[in-house]
Coordinates of C-alpha atoms in Angstrom, one line a residue:
M1 CA 0.0 0.0 0.0
R2 CA 1.2 3.5 -0.9
P3 CA 0.4 6.7 0.9
V4 CA -1.8 9.2 -1.0
V5 CA -2.4 12.7 0.4
C6 CA -5.8 14.4 -0.4
G7 CA -5.1 17.6 -2.4
E8 CA -8.0 19.3 -0.6
C9 CA -7.7 18.6 3.1
G10 CA -4.2 17.1 3.4
N11 CA -5.4 13.8 4.9
E12 CA -3.2 10.8 4.2
V13 CA -4.6 7.4 3.3
L14 CA -2.9 4.2 2.2
C15 CA -4.0 2.9 -1.3
E16 CA -3.4 -0.1 -3.5
K17 CA -4.7 -0.5 -7.0
F18 CA -5.8 -4.0 -8.2
S19 CA -7.1 -2.8 -11.5
P20 CA -8.1 0.5 -13.1
A21 CA -11.5 0.2 -11.4
H22 CA -10.6 -1.4 -8.1
T23 CA -8.8 0.6 -5.4
Q24 CA -8.3 -0.4 -1.8
V25 CA -8.2 2.6 0.6
Q26 CA -7.1 2.3 4.2
W27 CA -7.8 5.3 6.3
T28 CA -5.0 6.0 8.8
A29 CA -7.4 7.9 11.1
E30 CA -11.1 8.1 11.6
A31 CA -12.5 9.3 8.3
A32 CA -15.1 11.6 9.9
A33 CA -12.4 13.2 12.1
V34 CA -10.0 14.0 9.2
C35 CA -12.1 14.5 6.1
P36 CA -14.4 17.6 6.0
R37 CA -16.6 16.1 3.4
I38 CA -17.2 12.8 5.3
A39 CA -17.5 14.8 8.5
A40 CA -20.3 16.8 6.9
E41 CA -22.2 13.6 6.0
A42 CA -21.7 12.3 9.5
A43 CA -23.0 15.5 11.0
D44 CA -26.2 15.0 9.0
G45 CA -26.6 11.7 10.7
R46 CA -25.1 9.3 8.1
P47 CA -22.6 6.8 9.6
S48 CA -19.1 7.6 8.3
A49 CA -18.6 4.0 7.3
R50 CA -21.5 4.3 4.9
V51 CA -19.9 7.3 3.0
R52 CA -18.3 5.6 0.0
S53 CA -15.7 8.2 -0.7
C54 CA -14.7 11.8 -0.9
P55 CA -14.6 13.3 -4.5
A56 CA -11.4 15.3 -3.6
L57 CA -9.7 12.1 -2.3
S58 CA -10.8 10.2 -5.4
A59 CA -9.3 12.9 -7.6
S60 CA -6.0 12.8 -5.6
I61 CA -5.8 9.0 -6.0
E62 CA -6.4 9.4 -9.8
A63 CA -3.7 12.0 -9.9
A64 CA -1.3 9.7 -8.1
V65 CA -2.0 7.0 -10.7
R66 CA -1.4 9.4 -13.6
E67 CA 1.8 10.7 -12.1
G68 CA 3.1 7.1 -11.4
R69 CA 3.1 7.4 -7.6
L70 CA 0.4 4.7 -7.4
E71 CA 0.7 1.9 -10.0
V72 CA -2.0 -0.3 -11.5
P73 CA -0.6 -3.8 -12.0
A74 CA 0.3 -4.7 -15.6
G75 CA -2.4 -6.8 -17.2
A76 CA -5.0 -5.8 -14.7

């Protein structure tokens, strides 16, 4: 797993790509405590574990793939 930092809030997660469409994300801290977008959902009563992702973090992961900092396995 490789660290990826969100370009919006600076939160760091660990990521691994298994294919272009399959990404594993491991939060290194409680998502609702470190991500303002997930925190907003949690404040509205939605459990943070039910929030699938943050668009800003997704964009940061995509950028890491484009820049070669996070690799998709060959043949995936």
